[in-house]
XYZ file of C-alpha atoms in Angstrom:
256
model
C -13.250 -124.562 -27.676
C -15.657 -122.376 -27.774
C -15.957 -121.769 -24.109
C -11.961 -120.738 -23.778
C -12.625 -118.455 -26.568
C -15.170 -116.813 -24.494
C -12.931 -116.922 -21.513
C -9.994 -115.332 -23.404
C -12.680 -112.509 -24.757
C -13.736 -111.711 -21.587
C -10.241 -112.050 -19.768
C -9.245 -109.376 -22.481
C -12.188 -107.069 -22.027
C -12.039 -107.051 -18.278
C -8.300 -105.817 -18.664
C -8.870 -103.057 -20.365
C -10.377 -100.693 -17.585
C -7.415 -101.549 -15.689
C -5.149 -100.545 -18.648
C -7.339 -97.155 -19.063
C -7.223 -96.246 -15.349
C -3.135 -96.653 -15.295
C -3.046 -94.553 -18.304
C -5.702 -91.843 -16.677
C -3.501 -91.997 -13.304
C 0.203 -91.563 -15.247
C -1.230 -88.692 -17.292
C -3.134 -86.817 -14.226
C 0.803 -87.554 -12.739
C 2.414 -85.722 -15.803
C -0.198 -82.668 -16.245
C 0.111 -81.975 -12.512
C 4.066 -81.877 -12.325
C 3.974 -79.627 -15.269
C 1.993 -77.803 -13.657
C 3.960 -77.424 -10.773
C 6.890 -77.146 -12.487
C 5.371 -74.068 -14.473
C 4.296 -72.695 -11.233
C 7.471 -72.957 -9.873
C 9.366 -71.091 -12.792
C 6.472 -68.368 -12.598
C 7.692 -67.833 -9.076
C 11.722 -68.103 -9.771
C 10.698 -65.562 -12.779
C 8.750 -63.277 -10.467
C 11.500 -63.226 -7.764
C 14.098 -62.373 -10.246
C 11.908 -59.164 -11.830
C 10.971 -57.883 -8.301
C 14.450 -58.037 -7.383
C 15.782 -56.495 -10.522
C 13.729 -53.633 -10.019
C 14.661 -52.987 -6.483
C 18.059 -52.673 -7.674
C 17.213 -50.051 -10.317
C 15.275 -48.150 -8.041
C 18.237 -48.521 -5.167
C 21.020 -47.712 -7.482
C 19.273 -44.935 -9.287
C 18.073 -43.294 -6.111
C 21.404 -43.760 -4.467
C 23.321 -41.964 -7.090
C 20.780 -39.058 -7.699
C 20.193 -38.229 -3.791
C 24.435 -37.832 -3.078
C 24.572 -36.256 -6.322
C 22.143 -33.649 -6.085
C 24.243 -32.489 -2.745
C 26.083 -30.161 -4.678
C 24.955 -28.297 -7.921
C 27.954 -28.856 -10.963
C 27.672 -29.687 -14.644
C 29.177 -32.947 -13.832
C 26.429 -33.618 -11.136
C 23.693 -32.859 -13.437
C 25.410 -35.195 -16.427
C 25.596 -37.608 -13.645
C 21.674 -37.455 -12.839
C 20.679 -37.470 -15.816
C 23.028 -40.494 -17.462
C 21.739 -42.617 -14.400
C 18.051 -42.097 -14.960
C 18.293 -42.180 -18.451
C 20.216 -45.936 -18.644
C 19.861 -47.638 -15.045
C 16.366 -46.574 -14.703
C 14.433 -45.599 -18.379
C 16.456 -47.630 -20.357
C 16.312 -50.770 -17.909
C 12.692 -50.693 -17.830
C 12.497 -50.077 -21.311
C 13.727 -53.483 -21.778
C 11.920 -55.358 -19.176
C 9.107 -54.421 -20.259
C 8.474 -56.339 -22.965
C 9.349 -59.506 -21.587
C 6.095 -61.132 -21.495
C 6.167 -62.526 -17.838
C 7.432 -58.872 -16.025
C 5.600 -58.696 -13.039
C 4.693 -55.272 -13.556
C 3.081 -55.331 -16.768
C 1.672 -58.045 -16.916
C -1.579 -56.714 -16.985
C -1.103 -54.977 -20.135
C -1.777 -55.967 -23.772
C 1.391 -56.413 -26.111
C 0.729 -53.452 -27.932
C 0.522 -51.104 -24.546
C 3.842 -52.702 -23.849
C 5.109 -51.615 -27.142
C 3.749 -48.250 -26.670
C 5.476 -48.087 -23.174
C 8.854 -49.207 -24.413
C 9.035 -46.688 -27.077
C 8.028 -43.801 -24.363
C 10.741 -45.147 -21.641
C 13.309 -45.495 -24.520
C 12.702 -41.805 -25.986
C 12.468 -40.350 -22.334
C 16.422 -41.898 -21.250
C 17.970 -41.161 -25.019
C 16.818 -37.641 -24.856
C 18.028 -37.405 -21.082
C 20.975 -39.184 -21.835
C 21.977 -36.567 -25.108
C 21.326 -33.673 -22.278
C 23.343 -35.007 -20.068
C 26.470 -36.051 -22.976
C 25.341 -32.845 -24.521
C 26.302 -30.536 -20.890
C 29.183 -32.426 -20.449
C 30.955 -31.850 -23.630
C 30.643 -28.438 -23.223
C 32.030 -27.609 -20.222
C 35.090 -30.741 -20.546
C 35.321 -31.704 -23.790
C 38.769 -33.465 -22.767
C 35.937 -36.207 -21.090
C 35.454 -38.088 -23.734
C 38.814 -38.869 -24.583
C 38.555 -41.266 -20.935
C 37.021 -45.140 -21.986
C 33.875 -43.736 -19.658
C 33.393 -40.895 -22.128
C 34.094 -43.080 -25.405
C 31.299 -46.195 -24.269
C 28.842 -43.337 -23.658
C 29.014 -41.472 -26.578
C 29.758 -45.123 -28.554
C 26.530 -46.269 -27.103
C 24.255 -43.053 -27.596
C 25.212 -43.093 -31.468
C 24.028 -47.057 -31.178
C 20.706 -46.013 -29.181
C 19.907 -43.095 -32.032
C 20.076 -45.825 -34.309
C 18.128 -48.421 -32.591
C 15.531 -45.928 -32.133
C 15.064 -44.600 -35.435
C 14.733 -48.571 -36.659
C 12.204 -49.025 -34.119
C 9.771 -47.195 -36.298
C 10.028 -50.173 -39.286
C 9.284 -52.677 -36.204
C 6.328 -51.394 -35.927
C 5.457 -51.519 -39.800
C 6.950 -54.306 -39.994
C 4.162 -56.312 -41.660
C 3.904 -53.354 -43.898
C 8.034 -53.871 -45.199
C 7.423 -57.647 -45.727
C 7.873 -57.112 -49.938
C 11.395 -55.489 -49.251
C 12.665 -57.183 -46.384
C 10.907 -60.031 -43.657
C 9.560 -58.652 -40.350
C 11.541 -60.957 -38.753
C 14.966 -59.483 -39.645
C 14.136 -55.714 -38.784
C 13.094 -57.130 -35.516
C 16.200 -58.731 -35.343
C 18.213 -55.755 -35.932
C 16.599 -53.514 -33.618
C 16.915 -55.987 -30.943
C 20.809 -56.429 -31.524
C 21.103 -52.449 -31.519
C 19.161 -52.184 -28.985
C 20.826 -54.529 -26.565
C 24.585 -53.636 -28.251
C 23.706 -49.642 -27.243
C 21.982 -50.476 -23.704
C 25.243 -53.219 -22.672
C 27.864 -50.497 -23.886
C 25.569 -47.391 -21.979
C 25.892 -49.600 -18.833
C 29.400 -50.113 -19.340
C 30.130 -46.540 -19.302
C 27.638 -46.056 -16.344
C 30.425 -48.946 -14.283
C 33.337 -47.340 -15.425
C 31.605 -43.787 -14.107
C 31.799 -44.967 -10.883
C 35.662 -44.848 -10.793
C 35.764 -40.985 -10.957
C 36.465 -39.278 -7.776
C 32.905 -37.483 -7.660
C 31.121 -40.596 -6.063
C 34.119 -40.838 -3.192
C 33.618 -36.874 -2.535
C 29.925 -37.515 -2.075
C 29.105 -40.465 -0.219
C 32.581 -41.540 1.648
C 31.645 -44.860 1.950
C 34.474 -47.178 1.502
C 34.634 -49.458 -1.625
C 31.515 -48.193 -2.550
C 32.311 -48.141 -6.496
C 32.891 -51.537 -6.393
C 29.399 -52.430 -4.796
C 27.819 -50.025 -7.364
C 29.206 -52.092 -10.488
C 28.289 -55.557 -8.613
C 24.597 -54.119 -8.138
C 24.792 -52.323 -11.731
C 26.347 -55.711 -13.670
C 23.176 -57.609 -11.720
C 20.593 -55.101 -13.139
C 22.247 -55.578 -17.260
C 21.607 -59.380 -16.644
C 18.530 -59.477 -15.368
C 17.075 -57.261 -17.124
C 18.341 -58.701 -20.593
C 16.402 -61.809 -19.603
C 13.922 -61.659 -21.892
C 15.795 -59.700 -24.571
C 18.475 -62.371 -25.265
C 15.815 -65.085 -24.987
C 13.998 -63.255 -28.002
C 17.151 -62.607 -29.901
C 18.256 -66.480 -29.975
C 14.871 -67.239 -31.535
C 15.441 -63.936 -34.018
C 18.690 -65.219 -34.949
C 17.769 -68.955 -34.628
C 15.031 -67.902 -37.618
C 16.735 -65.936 -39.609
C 19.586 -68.676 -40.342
C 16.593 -70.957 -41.137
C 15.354 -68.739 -44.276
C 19.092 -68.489 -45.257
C 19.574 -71.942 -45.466
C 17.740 -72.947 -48.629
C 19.578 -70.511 -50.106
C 23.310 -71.721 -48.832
């Protein structure tokens, strides 16, 4: 008896190493296609940013080089609207998206600090540019192009005066949670930047842009290109307002 008992022992013992060394193997097999996997949505994620930024830099250069052939109001307005929102405003948002390829270097804050300067550059290039515009043609804004842009500079104003609590945030937290000035901002700031863009699209139907580059169906390629650069570049910015939104409906629900 006692023997078999000593058999059985050291049947068991012997099968543990075996056990361990499956369990090492599967769990070397899991960590390494996470790994990969994580490496191959850093790529997809890096492809998508370098090609949204080509297109900002294509469309905004395209726009500013056959406008500038001829010196107008409208010309100016358009220069200026297309560098404030497709480029400034664009980048504004992209860069604070954690994995952008071109910050990545930076810290948070230095993002943050970089976001506020792009943002302030394209709203005060963007008022210039409303500003000339109504001067001259005040009959523009009447169009849906001219009610979108003015719409969405009154939303950008906004969003940028509320960016200021963002950043004291932590400060506010007796009067109202960080979490829902952040959330907010982010809504105004995506609402103003969607509707800017909008306006931008429908810009491309005025007869300017067929005078000055007589390239057939070439509004229509512009809004493809332009409706590429508002999803991409809200990557990141929807992603963080689903969690906003996803956490602010948490604190209200002890309360419901």
């Amino acid at each position: 008896m006692t023997e078999k008992n000593e058999e059985f022992s050291f049947q068991s013992a012997g099968s543990k190493p075996g056990l361990f060394r499956n369990d090492s193997i599967e769990n070397i097999i899991n960590i390494g296609s996470r790994k990969s996997s994580c490496n191959a949505q850093r790529i997809f994620i890096s492809i998508m940013d370098t090609i949204n930024h080509a297109l900002i830099i294509l469309v905004t250069v395209y726009i500013i080089y056959h406008a500038a052939k001829e010196y107008s109001i409208t010309s100016i307005h358009v220069i200026l609207c297309t560098i404030g929102y497709v480029l400034l405003m664009s980048e504004a948002i992209v860069v604070l998206a954690s994995d952008n390829i071109l910050t990545t270097f930076l810290s948070r804050r230095a993002n943050k600090y970089l976001h506020c300067i792009l943002q302030a550059v394209g709203l005060i290039l963007n008022l210039v540019g409303v500003s000339l515009m109504y001067n001259i043609q005040p009959i523009h804004f009447r169009s849906i192009h001219g009610i979108t842009g003015f719409t969405s500079l009154m939303i950008t104003i906004v969003a940028t005066i509320f960016g200021y609590p963002v950043w004291i945030a932590w400060k506010l937290r007796k009067f109202v949670r960080p979490i829902v000035t952040k959330l907010f901002h982010n809504f105004l700031g995506i609402s103003g930047f969607v509707i800017g863009m909008i306006s931008q699209c429908y810009g491309y139907k005025k007869n300017w842009i067929y005078q000055v580059s007589n390239i057939k169906h070439v509004d229509e390629i512009l809004l493809v290109l332009t409706v590429l650069i508002i999803i991409l570049s809200l990557r990141g910015a929807l992603s963080s307002l689903y969690r906003q939104a996803t956490d602010c409906m948490k604190l209200l629900r002890p309360s419901i």
